[in-house]
Short mmCIF file of C-alpha atoms and ligand atoms in Angstrom, two decimals:
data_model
loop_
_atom_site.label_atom_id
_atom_site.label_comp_id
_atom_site.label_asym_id
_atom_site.label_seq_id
_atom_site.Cartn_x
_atom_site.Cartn_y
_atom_site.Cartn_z
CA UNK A 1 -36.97 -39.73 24.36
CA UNK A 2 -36.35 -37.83 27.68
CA UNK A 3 -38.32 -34.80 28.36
CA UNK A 4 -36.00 -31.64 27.62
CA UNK A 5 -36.49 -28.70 29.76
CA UNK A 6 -36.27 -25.26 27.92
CA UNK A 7 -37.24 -21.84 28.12
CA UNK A 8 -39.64 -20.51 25.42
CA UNK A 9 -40.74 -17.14 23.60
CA UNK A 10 -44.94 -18.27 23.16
CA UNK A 11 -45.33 -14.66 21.47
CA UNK A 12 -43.94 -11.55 20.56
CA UNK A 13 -44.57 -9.55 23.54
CA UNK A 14 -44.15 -11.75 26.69
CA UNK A 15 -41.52 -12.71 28.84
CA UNK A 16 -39.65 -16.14 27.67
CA UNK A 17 -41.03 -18.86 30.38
CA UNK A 18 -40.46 -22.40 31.27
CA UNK A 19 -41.26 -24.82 28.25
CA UNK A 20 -40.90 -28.48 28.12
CA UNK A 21 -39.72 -30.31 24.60
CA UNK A 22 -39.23 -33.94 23.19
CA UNK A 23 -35.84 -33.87 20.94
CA UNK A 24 -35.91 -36.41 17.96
CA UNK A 25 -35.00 -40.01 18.19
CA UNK A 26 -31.34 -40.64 16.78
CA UNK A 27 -31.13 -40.56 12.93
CA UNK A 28 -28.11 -42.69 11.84
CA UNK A 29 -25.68 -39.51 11.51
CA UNK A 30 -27.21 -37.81 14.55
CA UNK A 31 -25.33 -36.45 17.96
CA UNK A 32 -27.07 -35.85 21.11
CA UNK A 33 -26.15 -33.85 23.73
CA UNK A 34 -26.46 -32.03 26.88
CA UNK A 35 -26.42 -28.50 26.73
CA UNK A 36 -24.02 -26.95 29.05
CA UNK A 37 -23.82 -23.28 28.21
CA UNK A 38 -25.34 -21.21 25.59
CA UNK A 39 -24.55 -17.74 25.08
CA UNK A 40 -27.40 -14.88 24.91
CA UNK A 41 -26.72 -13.41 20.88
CA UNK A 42 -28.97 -10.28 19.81
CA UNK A 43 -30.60 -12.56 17.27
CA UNK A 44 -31.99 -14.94 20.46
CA UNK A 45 -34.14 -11.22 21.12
CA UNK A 46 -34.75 -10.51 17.45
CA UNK A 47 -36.40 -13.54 16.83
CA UNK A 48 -37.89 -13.78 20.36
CA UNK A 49 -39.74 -10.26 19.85
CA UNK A 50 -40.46 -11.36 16.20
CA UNK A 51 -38.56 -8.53 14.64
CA UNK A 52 -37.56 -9.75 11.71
CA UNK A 53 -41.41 -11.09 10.94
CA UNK A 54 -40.79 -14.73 10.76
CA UNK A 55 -40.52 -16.40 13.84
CA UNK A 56 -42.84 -19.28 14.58
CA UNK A 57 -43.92 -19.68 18.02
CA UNK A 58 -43.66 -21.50 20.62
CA UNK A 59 -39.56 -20.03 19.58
CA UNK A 60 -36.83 -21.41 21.55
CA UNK A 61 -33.67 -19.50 20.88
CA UNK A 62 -30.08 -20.02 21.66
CA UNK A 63 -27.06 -20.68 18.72
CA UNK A 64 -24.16 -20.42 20.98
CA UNK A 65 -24.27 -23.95 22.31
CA UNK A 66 -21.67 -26.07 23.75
CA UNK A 67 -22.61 -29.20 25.05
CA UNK A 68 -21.29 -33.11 25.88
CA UNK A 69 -21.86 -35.56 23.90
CA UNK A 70 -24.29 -38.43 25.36
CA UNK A 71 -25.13 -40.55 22.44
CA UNK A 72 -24.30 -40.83 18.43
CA UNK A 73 -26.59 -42.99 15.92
CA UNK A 74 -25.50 -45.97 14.15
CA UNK A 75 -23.66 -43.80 11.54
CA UNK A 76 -21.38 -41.35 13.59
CA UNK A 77 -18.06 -41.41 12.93
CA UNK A 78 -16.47 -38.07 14.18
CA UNK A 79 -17.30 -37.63 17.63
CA UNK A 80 -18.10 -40.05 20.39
CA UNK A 81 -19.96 -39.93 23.66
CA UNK A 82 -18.20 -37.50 26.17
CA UNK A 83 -16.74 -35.39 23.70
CA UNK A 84 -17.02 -31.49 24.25
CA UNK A 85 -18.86 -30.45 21.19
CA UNK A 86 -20.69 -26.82 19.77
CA UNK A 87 -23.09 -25.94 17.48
CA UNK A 88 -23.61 -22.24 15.89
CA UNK A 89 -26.44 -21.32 13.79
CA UNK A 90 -27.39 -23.79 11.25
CA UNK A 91 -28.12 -27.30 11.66
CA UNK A 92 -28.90 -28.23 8.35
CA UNK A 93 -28.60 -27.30 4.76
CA UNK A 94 -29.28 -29.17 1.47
CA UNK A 95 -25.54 -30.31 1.03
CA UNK A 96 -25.73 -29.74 -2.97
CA UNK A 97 -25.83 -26.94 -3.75
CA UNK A 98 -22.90 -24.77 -5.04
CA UNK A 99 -22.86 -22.82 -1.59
CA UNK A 100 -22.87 -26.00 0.47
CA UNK A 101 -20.46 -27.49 -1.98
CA UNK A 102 -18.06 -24.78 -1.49
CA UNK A 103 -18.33 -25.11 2.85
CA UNK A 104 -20.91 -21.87 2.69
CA UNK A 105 -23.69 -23.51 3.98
CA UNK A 106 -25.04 -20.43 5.77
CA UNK A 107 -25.73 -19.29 1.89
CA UNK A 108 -27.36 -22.31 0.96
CA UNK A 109 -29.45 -21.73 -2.23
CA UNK A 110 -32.62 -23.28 -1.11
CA UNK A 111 -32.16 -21.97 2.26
CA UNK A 112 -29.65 -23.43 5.75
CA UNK A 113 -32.00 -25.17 8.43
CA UNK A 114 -31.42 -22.32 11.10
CA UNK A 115 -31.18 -23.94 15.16
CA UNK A 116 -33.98 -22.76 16.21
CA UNK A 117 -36.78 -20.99 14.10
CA UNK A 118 -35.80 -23.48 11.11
CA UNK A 119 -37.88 -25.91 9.57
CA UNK A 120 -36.23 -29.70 9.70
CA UNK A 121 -35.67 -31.22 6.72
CA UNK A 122 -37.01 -34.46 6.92
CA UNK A 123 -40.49 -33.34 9.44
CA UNK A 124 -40.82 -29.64 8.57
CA UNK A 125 -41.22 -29.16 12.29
CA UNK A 126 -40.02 -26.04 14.17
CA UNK A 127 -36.31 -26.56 15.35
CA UNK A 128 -35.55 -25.38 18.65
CA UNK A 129 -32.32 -24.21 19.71
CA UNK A 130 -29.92 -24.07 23.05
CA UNK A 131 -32.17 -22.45 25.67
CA UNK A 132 -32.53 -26.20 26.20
CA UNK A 133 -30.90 -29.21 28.37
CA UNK A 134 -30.44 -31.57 25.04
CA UNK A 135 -29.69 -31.05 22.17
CA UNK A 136 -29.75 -33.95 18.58
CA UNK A 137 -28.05 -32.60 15.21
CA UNK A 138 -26.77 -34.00 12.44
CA UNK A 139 -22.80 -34.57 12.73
CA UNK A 140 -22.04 -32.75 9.35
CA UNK A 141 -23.08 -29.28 11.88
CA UNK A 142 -21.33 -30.11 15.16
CA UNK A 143 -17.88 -28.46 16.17
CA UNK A 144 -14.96 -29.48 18.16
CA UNK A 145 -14.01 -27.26 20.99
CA UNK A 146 -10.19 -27.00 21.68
CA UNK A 147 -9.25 -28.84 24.65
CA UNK A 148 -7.66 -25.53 26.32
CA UNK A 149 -10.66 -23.10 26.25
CA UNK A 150 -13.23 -22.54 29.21
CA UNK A 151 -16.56 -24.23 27.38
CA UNK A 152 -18.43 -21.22 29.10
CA UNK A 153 -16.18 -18.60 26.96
CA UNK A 154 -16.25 -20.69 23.77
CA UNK A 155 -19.79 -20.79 23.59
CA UNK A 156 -20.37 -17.21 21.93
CA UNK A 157 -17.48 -17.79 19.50
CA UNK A 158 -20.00 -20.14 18.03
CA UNK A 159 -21.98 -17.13 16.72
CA UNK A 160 -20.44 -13.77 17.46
CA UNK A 161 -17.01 -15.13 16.79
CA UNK A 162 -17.53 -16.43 13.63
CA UNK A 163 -19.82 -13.68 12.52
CA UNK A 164 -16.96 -11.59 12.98
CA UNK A 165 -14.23 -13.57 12.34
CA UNK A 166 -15.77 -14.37 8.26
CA UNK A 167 -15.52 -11.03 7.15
CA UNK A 168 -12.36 -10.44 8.67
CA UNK A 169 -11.15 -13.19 6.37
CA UNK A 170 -12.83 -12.69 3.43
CA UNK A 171 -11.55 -8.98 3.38
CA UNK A 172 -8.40 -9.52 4.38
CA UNK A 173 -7.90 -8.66 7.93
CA UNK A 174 -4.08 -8.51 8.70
CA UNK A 175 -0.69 -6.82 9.39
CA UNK A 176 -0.44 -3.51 7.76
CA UNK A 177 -4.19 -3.44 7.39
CA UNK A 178 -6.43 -0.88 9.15
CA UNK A 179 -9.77 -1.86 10.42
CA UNK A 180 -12.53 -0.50 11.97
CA UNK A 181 -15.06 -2.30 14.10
CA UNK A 182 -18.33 -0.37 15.42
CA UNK A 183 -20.22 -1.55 18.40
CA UNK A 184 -18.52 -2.99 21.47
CA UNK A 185 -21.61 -5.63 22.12
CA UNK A 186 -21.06 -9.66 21.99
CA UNK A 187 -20.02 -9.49 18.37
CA UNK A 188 -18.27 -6.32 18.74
CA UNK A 189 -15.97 -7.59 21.32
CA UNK A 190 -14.91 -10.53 19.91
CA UNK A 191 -14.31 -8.49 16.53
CA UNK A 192 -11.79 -6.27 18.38
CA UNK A 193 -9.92 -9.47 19.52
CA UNK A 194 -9.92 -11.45 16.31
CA UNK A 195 -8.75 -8.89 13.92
CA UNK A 196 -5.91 -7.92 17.00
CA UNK A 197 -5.02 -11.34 16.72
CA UNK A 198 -4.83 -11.48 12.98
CA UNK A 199 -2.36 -8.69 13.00
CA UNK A 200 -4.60 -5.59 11.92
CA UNK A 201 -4.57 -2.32 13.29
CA UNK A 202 -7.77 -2.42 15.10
CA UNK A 203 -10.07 0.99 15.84
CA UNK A 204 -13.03 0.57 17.79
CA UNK A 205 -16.27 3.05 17.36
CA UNK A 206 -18.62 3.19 20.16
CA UNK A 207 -21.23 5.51 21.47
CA UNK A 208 -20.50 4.59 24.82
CA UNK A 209 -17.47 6.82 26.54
CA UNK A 210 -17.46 3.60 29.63
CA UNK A 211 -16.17 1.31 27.23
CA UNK A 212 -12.70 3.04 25.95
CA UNK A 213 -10.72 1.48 28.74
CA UNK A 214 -11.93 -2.11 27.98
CA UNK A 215 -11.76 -2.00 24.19
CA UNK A 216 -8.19 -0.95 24.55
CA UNK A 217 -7.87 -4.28 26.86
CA UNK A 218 -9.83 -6.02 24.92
CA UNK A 219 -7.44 -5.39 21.74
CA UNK A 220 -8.13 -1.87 20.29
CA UNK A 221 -5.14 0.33 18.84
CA UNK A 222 -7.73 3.14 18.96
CA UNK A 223 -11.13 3.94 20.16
CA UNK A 224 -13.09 6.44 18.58
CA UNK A 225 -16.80 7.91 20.21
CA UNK A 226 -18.85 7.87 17.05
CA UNK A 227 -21.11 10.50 17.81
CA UNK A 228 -17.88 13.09 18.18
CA UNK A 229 -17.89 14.32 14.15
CA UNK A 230 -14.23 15.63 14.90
CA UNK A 231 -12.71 12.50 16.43
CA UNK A 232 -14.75 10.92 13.37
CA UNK A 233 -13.32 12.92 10.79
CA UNK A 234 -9.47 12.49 11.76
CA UNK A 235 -10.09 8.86 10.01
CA UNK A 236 -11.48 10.13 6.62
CA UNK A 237 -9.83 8.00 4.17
CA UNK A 238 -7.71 6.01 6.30
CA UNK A 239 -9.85 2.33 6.50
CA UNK A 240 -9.25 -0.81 4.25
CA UNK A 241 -12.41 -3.00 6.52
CA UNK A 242 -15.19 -1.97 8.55
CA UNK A 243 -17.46 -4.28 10.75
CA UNK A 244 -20.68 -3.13 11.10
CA UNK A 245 -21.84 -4.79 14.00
CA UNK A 246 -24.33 -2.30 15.37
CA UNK A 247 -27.89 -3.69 16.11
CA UNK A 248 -29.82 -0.75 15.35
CA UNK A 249 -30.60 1.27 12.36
CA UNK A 250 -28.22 4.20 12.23
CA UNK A 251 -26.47 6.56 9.59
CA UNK A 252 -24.01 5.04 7.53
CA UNK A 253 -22.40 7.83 6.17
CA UNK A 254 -20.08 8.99 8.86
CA UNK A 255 -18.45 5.36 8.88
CA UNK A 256 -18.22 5.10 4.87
CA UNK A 257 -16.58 8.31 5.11
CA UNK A 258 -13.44 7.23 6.68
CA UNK A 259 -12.77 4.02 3.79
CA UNK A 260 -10.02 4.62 1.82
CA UNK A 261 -10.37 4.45 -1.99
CA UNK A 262 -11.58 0.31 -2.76
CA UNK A 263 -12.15 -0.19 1.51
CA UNK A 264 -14.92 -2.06 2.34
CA UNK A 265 -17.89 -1.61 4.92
CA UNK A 266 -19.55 -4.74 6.14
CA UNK A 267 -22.71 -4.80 7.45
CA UNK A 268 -23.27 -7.44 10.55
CA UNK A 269 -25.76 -6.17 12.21
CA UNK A 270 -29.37 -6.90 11.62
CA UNK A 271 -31.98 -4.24 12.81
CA UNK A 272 -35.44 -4.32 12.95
CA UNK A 273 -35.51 -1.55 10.69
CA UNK A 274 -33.45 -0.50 7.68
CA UNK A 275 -30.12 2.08 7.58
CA UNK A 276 -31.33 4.83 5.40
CA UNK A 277 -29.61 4.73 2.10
CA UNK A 278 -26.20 5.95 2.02
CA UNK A 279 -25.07 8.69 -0.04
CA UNK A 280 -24.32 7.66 -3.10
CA UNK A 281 -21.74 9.54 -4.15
CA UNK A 282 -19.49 8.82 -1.01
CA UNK A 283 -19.52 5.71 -2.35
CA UNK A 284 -18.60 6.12 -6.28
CA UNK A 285 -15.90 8.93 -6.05
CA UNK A 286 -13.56 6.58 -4.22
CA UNK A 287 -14.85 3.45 -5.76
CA UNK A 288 -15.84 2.47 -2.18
CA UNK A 289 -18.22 -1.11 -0.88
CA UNK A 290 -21.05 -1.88 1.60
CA UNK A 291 -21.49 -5.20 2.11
CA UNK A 292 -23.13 -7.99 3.98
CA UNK A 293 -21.74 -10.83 5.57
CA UNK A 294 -23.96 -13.89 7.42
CA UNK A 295 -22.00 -16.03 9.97
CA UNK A 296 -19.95 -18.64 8.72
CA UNK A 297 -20.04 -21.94 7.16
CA UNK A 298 -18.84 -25.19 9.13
CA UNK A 299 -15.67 -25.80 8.05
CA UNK A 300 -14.80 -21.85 8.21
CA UNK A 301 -16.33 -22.04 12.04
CA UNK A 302 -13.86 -25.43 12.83
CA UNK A 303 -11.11 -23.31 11.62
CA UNK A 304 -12.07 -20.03 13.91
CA UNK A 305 -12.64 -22.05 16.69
CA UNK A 306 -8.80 -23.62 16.55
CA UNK A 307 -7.41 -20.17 15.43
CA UNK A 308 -9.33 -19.17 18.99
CA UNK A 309 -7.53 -22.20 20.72
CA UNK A 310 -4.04 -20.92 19.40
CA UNK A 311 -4.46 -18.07 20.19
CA UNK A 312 -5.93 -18.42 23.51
CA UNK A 313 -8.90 -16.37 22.98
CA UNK A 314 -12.77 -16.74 24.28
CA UNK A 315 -15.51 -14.24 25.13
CA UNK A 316 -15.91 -12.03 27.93
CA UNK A 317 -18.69 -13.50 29.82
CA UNK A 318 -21.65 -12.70 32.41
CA UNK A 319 -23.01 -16.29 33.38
CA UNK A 320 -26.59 -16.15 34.32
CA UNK A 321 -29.02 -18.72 35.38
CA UNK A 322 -31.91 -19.51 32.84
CA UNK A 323 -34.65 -17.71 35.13
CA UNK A 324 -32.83 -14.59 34.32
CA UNK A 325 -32.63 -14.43 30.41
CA UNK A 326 -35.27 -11.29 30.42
CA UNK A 327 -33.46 -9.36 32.74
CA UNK A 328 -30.69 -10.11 30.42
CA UNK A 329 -32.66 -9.32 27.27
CA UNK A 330 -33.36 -5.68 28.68
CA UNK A 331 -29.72 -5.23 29.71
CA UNK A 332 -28.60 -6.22 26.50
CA UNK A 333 -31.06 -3.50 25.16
CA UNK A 334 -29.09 -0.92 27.38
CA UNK A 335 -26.04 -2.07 25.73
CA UNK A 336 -25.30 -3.20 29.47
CA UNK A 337 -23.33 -6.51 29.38
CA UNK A 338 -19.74 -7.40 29.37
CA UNK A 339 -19.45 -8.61 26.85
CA UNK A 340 -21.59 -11.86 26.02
CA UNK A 341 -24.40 -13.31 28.27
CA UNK A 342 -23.79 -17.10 28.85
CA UNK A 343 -26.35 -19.46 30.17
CA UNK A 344 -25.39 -22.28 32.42
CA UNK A 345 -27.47 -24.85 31.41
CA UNK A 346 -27.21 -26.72 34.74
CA UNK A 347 -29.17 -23.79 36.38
CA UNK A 348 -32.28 -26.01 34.47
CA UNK A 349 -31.76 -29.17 35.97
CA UNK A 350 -31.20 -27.90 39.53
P1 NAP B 1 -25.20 -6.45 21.21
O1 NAP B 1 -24.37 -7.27 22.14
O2 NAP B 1 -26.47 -5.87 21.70
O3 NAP B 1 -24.23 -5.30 20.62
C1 NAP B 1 -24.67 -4.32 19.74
C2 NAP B 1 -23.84 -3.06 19.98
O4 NAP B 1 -24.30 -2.07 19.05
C3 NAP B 1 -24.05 -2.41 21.33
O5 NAP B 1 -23.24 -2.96 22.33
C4 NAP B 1 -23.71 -0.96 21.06
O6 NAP B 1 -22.30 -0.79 21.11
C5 NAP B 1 -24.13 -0.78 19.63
N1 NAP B 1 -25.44 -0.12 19.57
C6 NAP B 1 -26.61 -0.54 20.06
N2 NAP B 1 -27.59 0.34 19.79
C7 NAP B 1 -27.02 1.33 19.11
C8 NAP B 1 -27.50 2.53 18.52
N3 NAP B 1 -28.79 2.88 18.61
N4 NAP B 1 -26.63 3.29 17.85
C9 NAP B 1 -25.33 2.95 17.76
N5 NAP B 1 -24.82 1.83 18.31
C10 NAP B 1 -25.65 1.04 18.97
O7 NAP B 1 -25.61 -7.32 19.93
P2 NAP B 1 -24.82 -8.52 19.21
O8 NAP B 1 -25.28 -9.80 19.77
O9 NAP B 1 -23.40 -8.19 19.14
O10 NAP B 1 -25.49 -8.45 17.75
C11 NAP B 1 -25.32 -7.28 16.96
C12 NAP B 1 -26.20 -7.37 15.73
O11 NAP B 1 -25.68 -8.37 14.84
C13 NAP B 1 -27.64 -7.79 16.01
O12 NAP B 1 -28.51 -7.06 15.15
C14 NAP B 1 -27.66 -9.26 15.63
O13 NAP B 1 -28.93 -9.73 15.27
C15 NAP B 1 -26.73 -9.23 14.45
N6 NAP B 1 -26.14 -10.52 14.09
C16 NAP B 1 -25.89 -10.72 12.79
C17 NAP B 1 -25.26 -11.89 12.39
C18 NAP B 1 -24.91 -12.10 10.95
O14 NAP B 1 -24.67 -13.24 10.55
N7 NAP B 1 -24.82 -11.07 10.14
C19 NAP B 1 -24.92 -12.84 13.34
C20 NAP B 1 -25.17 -12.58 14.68
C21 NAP B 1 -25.78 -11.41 15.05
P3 NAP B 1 -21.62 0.51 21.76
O15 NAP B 1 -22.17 0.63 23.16
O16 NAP B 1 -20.18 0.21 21.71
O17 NAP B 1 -21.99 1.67 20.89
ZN1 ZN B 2 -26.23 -15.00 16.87
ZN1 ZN B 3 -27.40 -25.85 -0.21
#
């Protein structure tokens, strides 16, 4: 196999530097592809900066991939070489259980093969994700991008969209229906724009005063500063959803505050450290939810990314070159990008 050029975390604390990898010969049901553009996701620093406690080093990161295809094994039957493909978050999954039976995949019972810091399968060995010219996975996880999208855009959709665009579903997101969605970041953004284009009335919490202008752009009925208590507190009661999409820990108790009796908060967001307990009886006098949500399963991400294609809609991007993913990862820290980080890929062959 052809040497694949990538860029690599080696350990918690360092910068993420050039790293060379061999990707898999074809297995019969296998896709390979170059990487054109991956987007930068919160996760990709997470894992890099092992704060979640499980990453496995040397860690390539990147699950906002699109690519081309370049070759298919003996087995392929839904995509061919040249097609314009993604791949999100999983790679893998056991395919039998009653999760993956029912498309959820990303709840897998004995656990989805993540794209990078996963263990494959069939060799146990570290998968590495789209920081990375090439890419091989199985065809069961690859996506088809609409035709009428910039690739660039689409790539984040592969994570933050459907991260978002899940719980929007599952709770109904819709006309007549008010929703909430805190943090403008990567998944933020692209939160905003899916449950606009679902129909919802859409309020945006931030803590950053800059970004009222573009969340209104972006989709927002409303935009509410989170740390004001009094703009806060004109939405008690009024919210059927919330996304949770903030990546640090924070108070949950202003936000569950402002459900309506039976509305829902969703937690998206993954901090290195725990929320504090909410108060529980916010939550039992008006028979209120938190709840968690993880990405999306395949079919479910096939069917956001030709909602996106109807509707016209990709991320807000920043396109970098690979050298600078950890400027990007301090920026991101700042809560300074608009509104997605996107590699271009070619930046590593040049
Ligand atoms: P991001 O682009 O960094 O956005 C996070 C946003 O949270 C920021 O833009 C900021 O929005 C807000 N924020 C940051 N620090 C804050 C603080 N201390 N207090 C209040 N708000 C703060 O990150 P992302 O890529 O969207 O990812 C967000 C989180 O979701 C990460 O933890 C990521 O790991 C997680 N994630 C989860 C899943 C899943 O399946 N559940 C999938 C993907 C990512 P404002 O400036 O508007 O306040
Ligand atoms: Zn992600
Ligand atoms: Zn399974």
């Amino acid at each position: 196999m052809n040497t694949t050029h990538a860029y690599a975390a080696l350990d918690a604390t360092s910068k993420l530097v050039p790293f060379e990898l061999q990707r898999r010969a074809l297995r019969d049901h296998d896709v390979q592809m170059d990487v054109l553009f991956c987007g930068v996701c919160h996760s990709d620093l997470h894992t890099a900066r092992n704060e979640w406690k499980n990453t496995v080093y040397p860690a390539v990161p990147g699950h906002e991939i699109v690519g081309r295809v370049t070759a298919v094994g003996p087995q392929v039957s839904k995509y061919a070489v040249g097609d314009l493909v993604g791949v999100g978050c999983l790679v893998d999954s056991c395919r039998t259980c009653p999760s993956c039976k029912e498309g959820l995949e990303q709840y897998c019972e004995v656990g989805f093969v993540g794209t990078y810091n996963g263990a494959d399968r069939e060799t146990g060995e570290n998968t590495y994700g789209g920081y990375s010219t090439a890419l091989v996975v199985d065809e069961a996880f690859v996506l088809t991008v609409p035709e009428n999208l910039d690739p660039a855009g689409v790539a984040p959709l592969l994570c933050a969209g459907i991260t978002t665009y899940s719980p929007l579903r599952q709770w109904g997101a819709g006309p007549g229906r008010k929703v909430g969605i805190v943090g403008l970041g990567g998944l933020g953004h692209m939160g905003v724009k899916l449950a606009h284009a679902m129909g919802a009335h859409v309020v945006l919490f931030t803590t950053s005063a800059s970004k009222i202008e573009d969340a209104k752009r972006l989709g927002a009925d409303e935009v509410v500063i989170s740390k004001n208590a009094d703009e806060m507190e004109a939405h008690t009661n009024s919210f059927d959803l919330i996304v949770n999409t903030v990546a640090a820990q924070h108070d949950l108790n202003p936000f569950i505050n402002l459900l309506k009796r039976d509305g829902t908060m969703t937690l998206v967001g993954a901090p290195e450290h725990d929320h504090p307990s909410p108060q529980v009886f916010n939550l039992i006098m008006k028979r209120r939810r938190l709840a968690g949500s993880l990405i999306g399963g395949i079919a479910e991400t096939q069917e956001m990314l030709d909602f996106c294609g109807k509707h016209g809609i990709t991320s807000d991007i920043e396109m970098i070159p690979m050298h600078k993913i950890n400027d990007a990862y301090e920026r991101m820290l700042k809560s300074d990008v608009k509104y997605r980080f996107v590699i271009d890929i070619d930046s590593m062959r040049k």
